[in-house]
Amino acid sequence: MTDSPASSRGAAVLADRLSVLAMALFVIYGVRVVAIAIPLRPLDTLWQLDVISALISAAAIPLLGLALLHLAAYLNPDDSALVRRRDALARWAILAVLGFLLLIPVQAYASWSAVSTARTTLTTQLTTANRNFALVREAISAATSLQDLQARLQSLQSPELGIRFENLGLPLAETQRQMLGRLNDIQEQVKTRINAPPPEAIENVARNSIRVMGTSLVYALAFAIAAQRRGQELPLLVELLTIWSLRQQADRSRRGVSGAPDRDYLAQLAPPEDDPTRLP
């Protein structure tokens, strides 16, 4: 039985609608990613993480669009323009596969760089604070009089230390002792505030990186099943798996494994009744 004209027209109309929806999904995804990526700061670790998050979180949108486009071409294979569009985007999907695979090392590097930068920043802050405290401590210890002490401290005083010394009306030695005690207390407070990233924060970064890298791999495989090289009928993933299987069979054959592996593999691709070499 053949399809009725009404059924064919309905399939063509549905295919056109699915094609339009697919293109709309591609545009939505592109606009969303571009809005986050601009302005471009490719050397900024935070920018890299934001773009990766945007690419991953919305990757289902173009994947659905590609699936709708395949379905539209299946429903209306007589529409040459639709088939060409499907074939072109299936080839472009190869870039999506490579892109999601590339996100895996980029995410790993960006996460490591973010933790490393945080640690470096805190180390720099702590080193600077210790140097300032050492200068103040040296000025207090080297003072020869209360007036000299005040003059030294006024020349070294910096806002970020948050220290406001004053003449307590005590002898120089006692004033120095109390000021050094207060300085030590403030230094300990600063050290407490300037801490390395807690283990929980590092674990969260690692856990998020693993999640993103795993999701990137899944999306790469998903796009690979919808991607096609020019002139190939098989999806990219099936083509790669076939090549890998043939190479595995060839390696086993070279190692002297008994049997005819290539023949066995090819026999699995078609039923026995379709094999022209099979004797009745």
PDB file of C-alpha atoms in Angstrom, residues 44-241:
ATOM      1  CA  ASP A  44      40.540  34.863  32.069  1.00  0.00           C
ATOM      2  CA  THR A  45      39.958  31.659  34.041  1.00  0.00           C
ATOM      3  CA  LEU A  46      36.575  32.799  35.350  1.00  0.00           C
ATOM      4  CA  TRP A  47      35.479  33.675  31.807  1.00  0.00           C
ATOM      5  CA  GLN A  48      36.509  30.204  30.644  1.00  0.00           C
ATOM      6  CA  LEU A  49      34.516  28.560  33.425  1.00  0.00           C
ATOM      7  CA  ASP A  50      31.449  30.712  32.701  1.00  0.00           C
ATOM      8  CA  VAL A  51      31.534  29.905  28.985  1.00  0.00           C
ATOM      9  CA  ILE A  52      32.036  26.199  29.642  1.00  0.00           C
ATOM     10  CA  SER A  53      29.102  26.226  32.056  1.00  0.00           C
ATOM     11  CA  ALA A  54      26.923  27.981  29.456  1.00  0.00           C
ATOM     12  CA  LEU A  55      27.934  25.536  26.714  1.00  0.00           C
ATOM     13  CA  ILE A  56      27.204  22.521  28.891  1.00  0.00           C
ATOM     14  CA  SER A  57      24.046  23.696  30.641  1.00  0.00           C
ATOM     15  CA  ALA A  58      22.258  24.482  27.368  1.00  0.00           C
ATOM     16  CA  ALA A  59      23.802  21.801  25.128  1.00  0.00           C
ATOM     17  CA  ALA A  60      20.539  19.845  25.052  1.00  0.00           C
ATOM     18  CA  ILE A  61      18.997  22.675  22.995  1.00  0.00           C
ATOM     19  CA  PRO A  62      21.099  22.210  19.809  1.00  0.00           C
ATOM     20  CA  LEU A  63      21.093  18.444  20.310  1.00  0.00           C
ATOM     21  CA  LEU A  64      17.306  18.475  20.259  1.00  0.00           C
ATOM     22  CA  GLY A  65      17.390  20.765  17.231  1.00  0.00           C
ATOM     23  CA  LEU A  66      19.647  18.360  15.361  1.00  0.00           C
ATOM     24  CA  ALA A  67      17.367  15.443  16.253  1.00  0.00           C
ATOM     25  CA  LEU A  68      14.321  17.372  14.992  1.00  0.00           C
ATOM     26  CA  LEU A  69      16.136  18.143  11.758  1.00  0.00           C
ATOM     27  CA  HIS A  70      16.956  14.459  11.238  1.00  0.00           C
ATOM     28  CA  LEU A  71      13.317  13.603  11.902  1.00  0.00           C
ATOM     29  CA  ALA A  72      12.128  16.265   9.470  1.00  0.00           C
ATOM     30  CA  ALA A  73      14.374  14.893   6.717  1.00  0.00           C
ATOM     31  CA  TYR A  74      13.109  11.398   7.449  1.00  0.00           C
ATOM     32  CA  LEU A  75       9.474  12.498   7.177  1.00  0.00           C
ATOM     33  CA  ASN A  76      10.025  14.342   3.919  1.00  0.00           C
ATOM     34  CA  PRO A  77      13.015  12.847   2.091  1.00  0.00           C
ATOM     35  CA  ASP A  78      11.813  14.328  -1.210  1.00  0.00           C
ATOM     36  CA  ASP A  79      12.574  17.862  -0.002  1.00  0.00           C
ATOM     37  CA  SER A  80      16.094  18.276  -1.372  1.00  0.00           C
ATOM     38  CA  ALA A  81      16.638  21.594   0.425  1.00  0.00           C
ATOM     39  CA  LEU A  82      15.713  20.033   3.750  1.00  0.00           C
ATOM     40  CA  VAL A  83      17.975  17.034   3.137  1.00  0.00           C
ATOM     41  CA  ARG A  84      20.888  19.306   2.194  1.00  0.00           C
ATOM     42  CA  ARG A  85      20.324  21.351   5.358  1.00  0.00           C
ATOM     43  CA  ARG A  86      20.270  18.161   7.418  1.00  0.00           C
ATOM     44  CA  ASP A  87      23.470  16.912   5.793  1.00  0.00           C
ATOM     45  CA  ALA A  88      25.241  20.255   6.273  1.00  0.00           C
ATOM     46  CA  LEU A  89      24.337  20.507   9.956  1.00  0.00           C
ATOM     47  CA  ALA A  90      25.241  16.845  10.464  1.00  0.00           C
ATOM     48  CA  ARG A  91      28.722  17.700   9.182  1.00  0.00           C
ATOM     49  CA  TRP A  92      28.871  20.772  11.426  1.00  0.00           C
ATOM     50  CA  ALA A  93      27.959  18.503  14.331  1.00  0.00           C
ATOM     51  CA  ILE A  94      31.428  16.965  13.970  1.00  0.00           C
ATOM     52  CA  LEU A  95      32.819  20.278  15.224  1.00  0.00           C
ATOM     53  CA  ALA A  96      30.435  20.049  18.175  1.00  0.00           C
ATOM     54  CA  VAL A  97      31.840  16.599  18.959  1.00  0.00           C
ATOM     55  CA  LEU A  98      35.399  17.916  18.863  1.00  0.00           C
ATOM     56  CA  GLY A  99      34.380  20.984  20.865  1.00  0.00           C
ATOM     57  CA  PHE A 100      32.812  19.021  23.708  1.00  0.00           C
ATOM     58  CA  LEU A 101      35.816  16.717  23.802  1.00  0.00           C
ATOM     59  CA  LEU A 102      38.059  19.791  23.965  1.00  0.00           C
ATOM     60  CA  LEU A 103      36.049  21.129  26.909  1.00  0.00           C
ATOM     61  CA  ILE A 104      37.297  18.226  29.040  1.00  0.00           C
ATOM     62  CA  PRO A 105      40.965  19.343  29.244  1.00  0.00           C
ATOM     63  CA  VAL A 106      39.957  23.011  29.217  1.00  0.00           C
ATOM     64  CA  GLN A 107      37.682  22.477  32.234  1.00  0.00           C
ATOM     65  CA  ALA A 108      40.399  20.541  34.062  1.00  0.00           C
ATOM     66  CA  TYR A 109      42.963  23.285  33.404  1.00  0.00           C
ATOM     67  CA  ALA A 110      40.578  26.127  34.274  1.00  0.00           C
ATOM     68  CA  SER A 111      39.603  24.491  37.574  1.00  0.00           C
ATOM     69  CA  TRP A 112      43.214  23.822  38.510  1.00  0.00           C
ATOM     70  CA  SER A 113      44.142  27.376  37.512  1.00  0.00           C
ATOM     71  CA  ALA A 114      41.328  28.856  39.632  1.00  0.00           C
ATOM     72  CA  VAL A 115      42.463  26.971  42.746  1.00  0.00           C
ATOM     73  CA  SER A 116      46.110  27.777  42.048  1.00  0.00           C
ATOM     74  CA  THR A 117      45.354  31.474  41.533  1.00  0.00           C
ATOM     75  CA  ALA A 118      43.382  31.627  44.786  1.00  0.00           C
ATOM     76  CA  ARG A 119      46.235  30.031  46.672  1.00  0.00           C
ATOM     77  CA  THR A 120      48.789  32.361  45.067  1.00  0.00           C
ATOM     78  CA  THR A 121      46.691  35.416  45.909  1.00  0.00           C
ATOM     79  CA  LEU A 122      46.345  34.382  49.545  1.00  0.00           C
ATOM     80  CA  THR A 123      50.062  33.628  49.784  1.00  0.00           C
ATOM     81  CA  THR A 124      50.862  37.061  48.350  1.00  0.00           C
ATOM     82  CA  GLN A 125      48.497  38.748  50.800  1.00  0.00           C
ATOM     83  CA  LEU A 126      50.009  36.887  53.738  1.00  0.00           C
ATOM     84  CA  THR A 127      53.562  37.678  52.623  1.00  0.00           C
ATOM     85  CA  THR A 128      52.731  41.367  52.248  1.00  0.00           C
ATOM     86  CA  ALA A 129      51.025  41.482  55.653  1.00  0.00           C
ATOM     87  CA  ASN A 130      53.963  39.742  57.351  1.00  0.00           C
ATOM     88  CA  ARG A 131      56.384  42.165  55.734  1.00  0.00           C
ATOM     89  CA  ASN A 132      54.372  45.163  56.961  1.00  0.00           C
ATOM     90  CA  PHE A 133      54.132  43.699  60.466  1.00  0.00           C
ATOM     91  CA  ALA A 134      57.877  43.084  60.460  1.00  0.00           C
ATOM     92  CA  LEU A 135      58.533  46.722  59.553  1.00  0.00           C
ATOM     93  CA  VAL A 136      56.259  47.970  62.338  1.00  0.00           C
ATOM     94  CA  ARG A 137      57.814  45.541  64.817  1.00  0.00           C
ATOM     95  CA  GLU A 138      61.306  46.724  63.866  1.00  0.00           C
ATOM     96  CA  ALA A 139      60.261  50.373  64.222  1.00  0.00           C
ATOM     97  CA  ILE A 140      58.873  49.749  67.723  1.00  0.00           C
ATOM     98  CA  SER A 141      61.950  47.849  68.875  1.00  0.00           C
ATOM     99  CA  ALA A 142      64.424  50.384  67.436  1.00  0.00           C
ATOM    100  CA  ALA A 143      62.774  53.480  68.935  1.00  0.00           C
ATOM    101  CA  THR A 144      64.981  55.420  71.367  1.00  0.00           C
ATOM    102  CA  SER A 145      62.240  57.603  72.848  1.00  0.00           C
ATOM    103  CA  LEU A 146      58.501  58.011  72.875  1.00  0.00           C
ATOM    104  CA  GLN A 147      58.774  60.839  70.376  1.00  0.00           C
ATOM    105  CA  ASP A 148      60.997  58.728  68.152  1.00  0.00           C
ATOM    106  CA  LEU A 149      58.517  55.837  68.485  1.00  0.00           C
ATOM    107  CA  GLN A 150      55.609  58.001  67.419  1.00  0.00           C
ATOM    108  CA  ALA A 151      57.564  59.427  64.481  1.00  0.00           C
ATOM    109  CA  ARG A 152      58.584  55.961  63.286  1.00  0.00           C
ATOM    110  CA  LEU A 153      55.064  54.608  63.527  1.00  0.00           C
ATOM    111  CA  GLN A 154      53.573  57.598  61.732  1.00  0.00           C
ATOM    112  CA  SER A 155      55.986  57.105  58.835  1.00  0.00           C
ATOM    113  CA  LEU A 156      55.092  53.397  58.551  1.00  0.00           C
ATOM    114  CA  GLN A 157      51.387  53.507  59.301  1.00  0.00           C
ATOM    115  CA  SER A 158      49.286  52.013  56.459  1.00  0.00           C
ATOM    116  CA  PRO A 159      45.459  51.806  56.315  1.00  0.00           C
ATOM    117  CA  GLU A 160      45.299  48.091  55.557  1.00  0.00           C
ATOM    118  CA  LEU A 161      46.990  47.227  58.866  1.00  0.00           C
ATOM    119  CA  GLY A 162      44.238  48.857  60.847  1.00  0.00           C
ATOM    120  CA  ILE A 163      46.629  49.852  63.683  1.00  0.00           C
ATOM    121  CA  ARG A 164      46.367  53.161  65.522  1.00  0.00           C
ATOM    122  CA  PHE A 165      49.086  53.454  68.164  1.00  0.00           C
ATOM    123  CA  GLU A 166      49.056  56.212  70.708  1.00  0.00           C
ATOM    124  CA  ASN A 167      51.257  57.339  73.594  1.00  0.00           C
ATOM    125  CA  LEU A 168      49.968  55.505  76.653  1.00  0.00           C
ATOM    126  CA  GLY A 169      51.898  57.715  79.068  1.00  0.00           C
ATOM    127  CA  LEU A 170      54.117  54.812  80.104  1.00  0.00           C
ATOM    128  CA  PRO A 171      57.895  54.448  80.010  1.00  0.00           C
ATOM    129  CA  LEU A 172      59.373  53.599  76.645  1.00  0.00           C
ATOM    130  CA  ALA A 173      60.127  49.958  77.508  1.00  0.00           C
ATOM    131  CA  GLU A 174      56.605  49.296  78.792  1.00  0.00           C
ATOM    132  CA  THR A 175      55.066  51.141  75.836  1.00  0.00           C
ATOM    133  CA  GLN A 176      57.121  49.028  73.465  1.00  0.00           C
ATOM    134  CA  ARG A 177      56.119  45.824  75.257  1.00  0.00           C
ATOM    135  CA  GLN A 178      52.384  46.633  75.108  1.00  0.00           C
ATOM    136  CA  MET A 179      52.568  47.742  71.495  1.00  0.00           C
ATOM    137  CA  LEU A 180      54.395  44.587  70.463  1.00  0.00           C
ATOM    138  CA  GLY A 181      51.752  42.523  72.240  1.00  0.00           C
ATOM    139  CA  ARG A 182      48.977  44.353  70.464  1.00  0.00           C
ATOM    140  CA  LEU A 183      50.818  43.988  67.171  1.00  0.00           C
ATOM    141  CA  ASN A 184      51.128  40.221  67.679  1.00  0.00           C
ATOM    142  CA  ASP A 185      47.394  39.963  68.398  1.00  0.00           C
ATOM    143  CA  ILE A 186      46.525  41.898  65.242  1.00  0.00           C
ATOM    144  CA  GLN A 187      48.922  39.784  63.201  1.00  0.00           C
ATOM    145  CA  GLU A 188      47.237  36.584  64.406  1.00  0.00           C
ATOM    146  CA  GLN A 189      43.835  38.037  63.484  1.00  0.00           C
ATOM    147  CA  VAL A 190      45.098  38.843  59.996  1.00  0.00           C
ATOM    148  CA  LYS A 191      46.513  35.324  59.605  1.00  0.00           C
ATOM    149  CA  THR A 192      43.160  33.900  60.647  1.00  0.00           C
ATOM    150  CA  ARG A 193      41.354  35.945  57.991  1.00  0.00           C
ATOM    151  CA  ILE A 194      43.888  35.065  55.297  1.00  0.00           C
ATOM    152  CA  ASN A 195      43.428  31.330  55.046  1.00  0.00           C
ATOM    153  CA  ALA A 196      44.082  28.917  52.230  1.00  0.00           C
ATOM    154  CA  PRO A 197      40.977  27.546  50.466  1.00  0.00           C
ATOM    155  CA  PRO A 198      39.356  24.982  52.780  1.00  0.00           C
ATOM    156  CA  PRO A 199      39.383  21.346  51.670  1.00  0.00           C
ATOM    157  CA  GLU A 200      35.608  21.505  51.180  1.00  0.00           C
ATOM    158  CA  ALA A 201      35.980  24.288  48.608  1.00  0.00           C
ATOM    159  CA  ILE A 202      38.636  22.356  46.694  1.00  0.00           C
ATOM    160  CA  GLU A 203      36.475  19.227  46.803  1.00  0.00           C
ATOM    161  CA  ASN A 204      33.531  21.208  45.423  1.00  0.00           C
ATOM    162  CA  VAL A 205      35.667  22.504  42.560  1.00  0.00           C
ATOM    163  CA  ALA A 206      36.919  18.979  41.810  1.00  0.00           C
ATOM    164  CA  ARG A 207      33.410  17.521  42.012  1.00  0.00           C
ATOM    165  CA  ASN A 208      32.026  20.194  39.685  1.00  0.00           C
ATOM    166  CA  SER A 209      34.894  19.635  37.244  1.00  0.00           C
ATOM    167  CA  ILE A 210      34.243  15.904  37.151  1.00  0.00           C
ATOM    168  CA  ARG A 211      30.544  16.556  36.561  1.00  0.00           C
ATOM    169  CA  VAL A 212      31.260  19.000  33.731  1.00  0.00           C
ATOM    170  CA  MET A 213      33.848  16.724  32.095  1.00  0.00           C
ATOM    171  CA  GLY A 214      31.552  13.713  32.320  1.00  0.00           C
ATOM    172  CA  THR A 215      28.664  15.702  30.844  1.00  0.00           C
ATOM    173  CA  SER A 216      30.941  16.957  28.052  1.00  0.00           C
ATOM    174  CA  LEU A 217      31.834  13.378  27.162  1.00  0.00           C
ATOM    175  CA  VAL A 218      28.165  12.349  27.086  1.00  0.00           C
ATOM    176  CA  TYR A 219      27.267  15.277  24.834  1.00  0.00           C
ATOM    177  CA  ALA A 220      30.222  14.495  22.554  1.00  0.00           C
ATOM    178  CA  LEU A 221      28.897  10.937  22.134  1.00  0.00           C
ATOM    179  CA  ALA A 222      25.338  12.208  21.622  1.00  0.00           C
ATOM    180  CA  PHE A 223      26.390  14.621  18.889  1.00  0.00           C
ATOM    181  CA  ALA A 224      28.562  11.905  17.352  1.00  0.00           C
ATOM    182  CA  ILE A 225      25.495   9.706  16.832  1.00  0.00           C
ATOM    183  CA  ALA A 226      23.804  12.590  14.982  1.00  0.00           C
ATOM    184  CA  ALA A 227      26.911  13.698  13.057  1.00  0.00           C
ATOM    185  CA  GLN A 228      27.927  12.447   9.639  1.00  0.00           C
ATOM    186  CA  ARG A 229      30.984  12.915   7.486  1.00  0.00           C
ATOM    187  CA  ARG A 230      30.526  14.009   3.887  1.00  0.00           C
ATOM    188  CA  GLY A 231      29.711  11.090   1.655  1.00  0.00           C
ATOM    189  CA  GLN A 232      29.085   8.708   4.554  1.00  0.00           C
ATOM    190  CA  GLU A 233      25.779   7.041   5.322  1.00  0.00           C
ATOM    191  CA  LEU A 234      26.706   5.880   8.832  1.00  0.00           C
ATOM    192  CA  PRO A 235      26.630   8.219  11.837  1.00  0.00           C
ATOM    193  CA  LEU A 236      30.064   9.344  12.971  1.00  0.00           C
ATOM    194  CA  LEU A 237      29.948   7.293  16.171  1.00  0.00           C
ATOM    195  CA  VAL A 238      28.963   4.109  14.340  1.00  0.00           C
ATOM    196  CA  GLU A 239      31.670   4.747  11.759  1.00  0.00           C
ATOM    197  CA  LEU A 240      34.332   5.184  14.424  1.00  0.00           C
ATOM    198  CA  LEU A 241      33.197   2.104  16.310  1.00  0.00           C
TER     199      LEU A 241
END
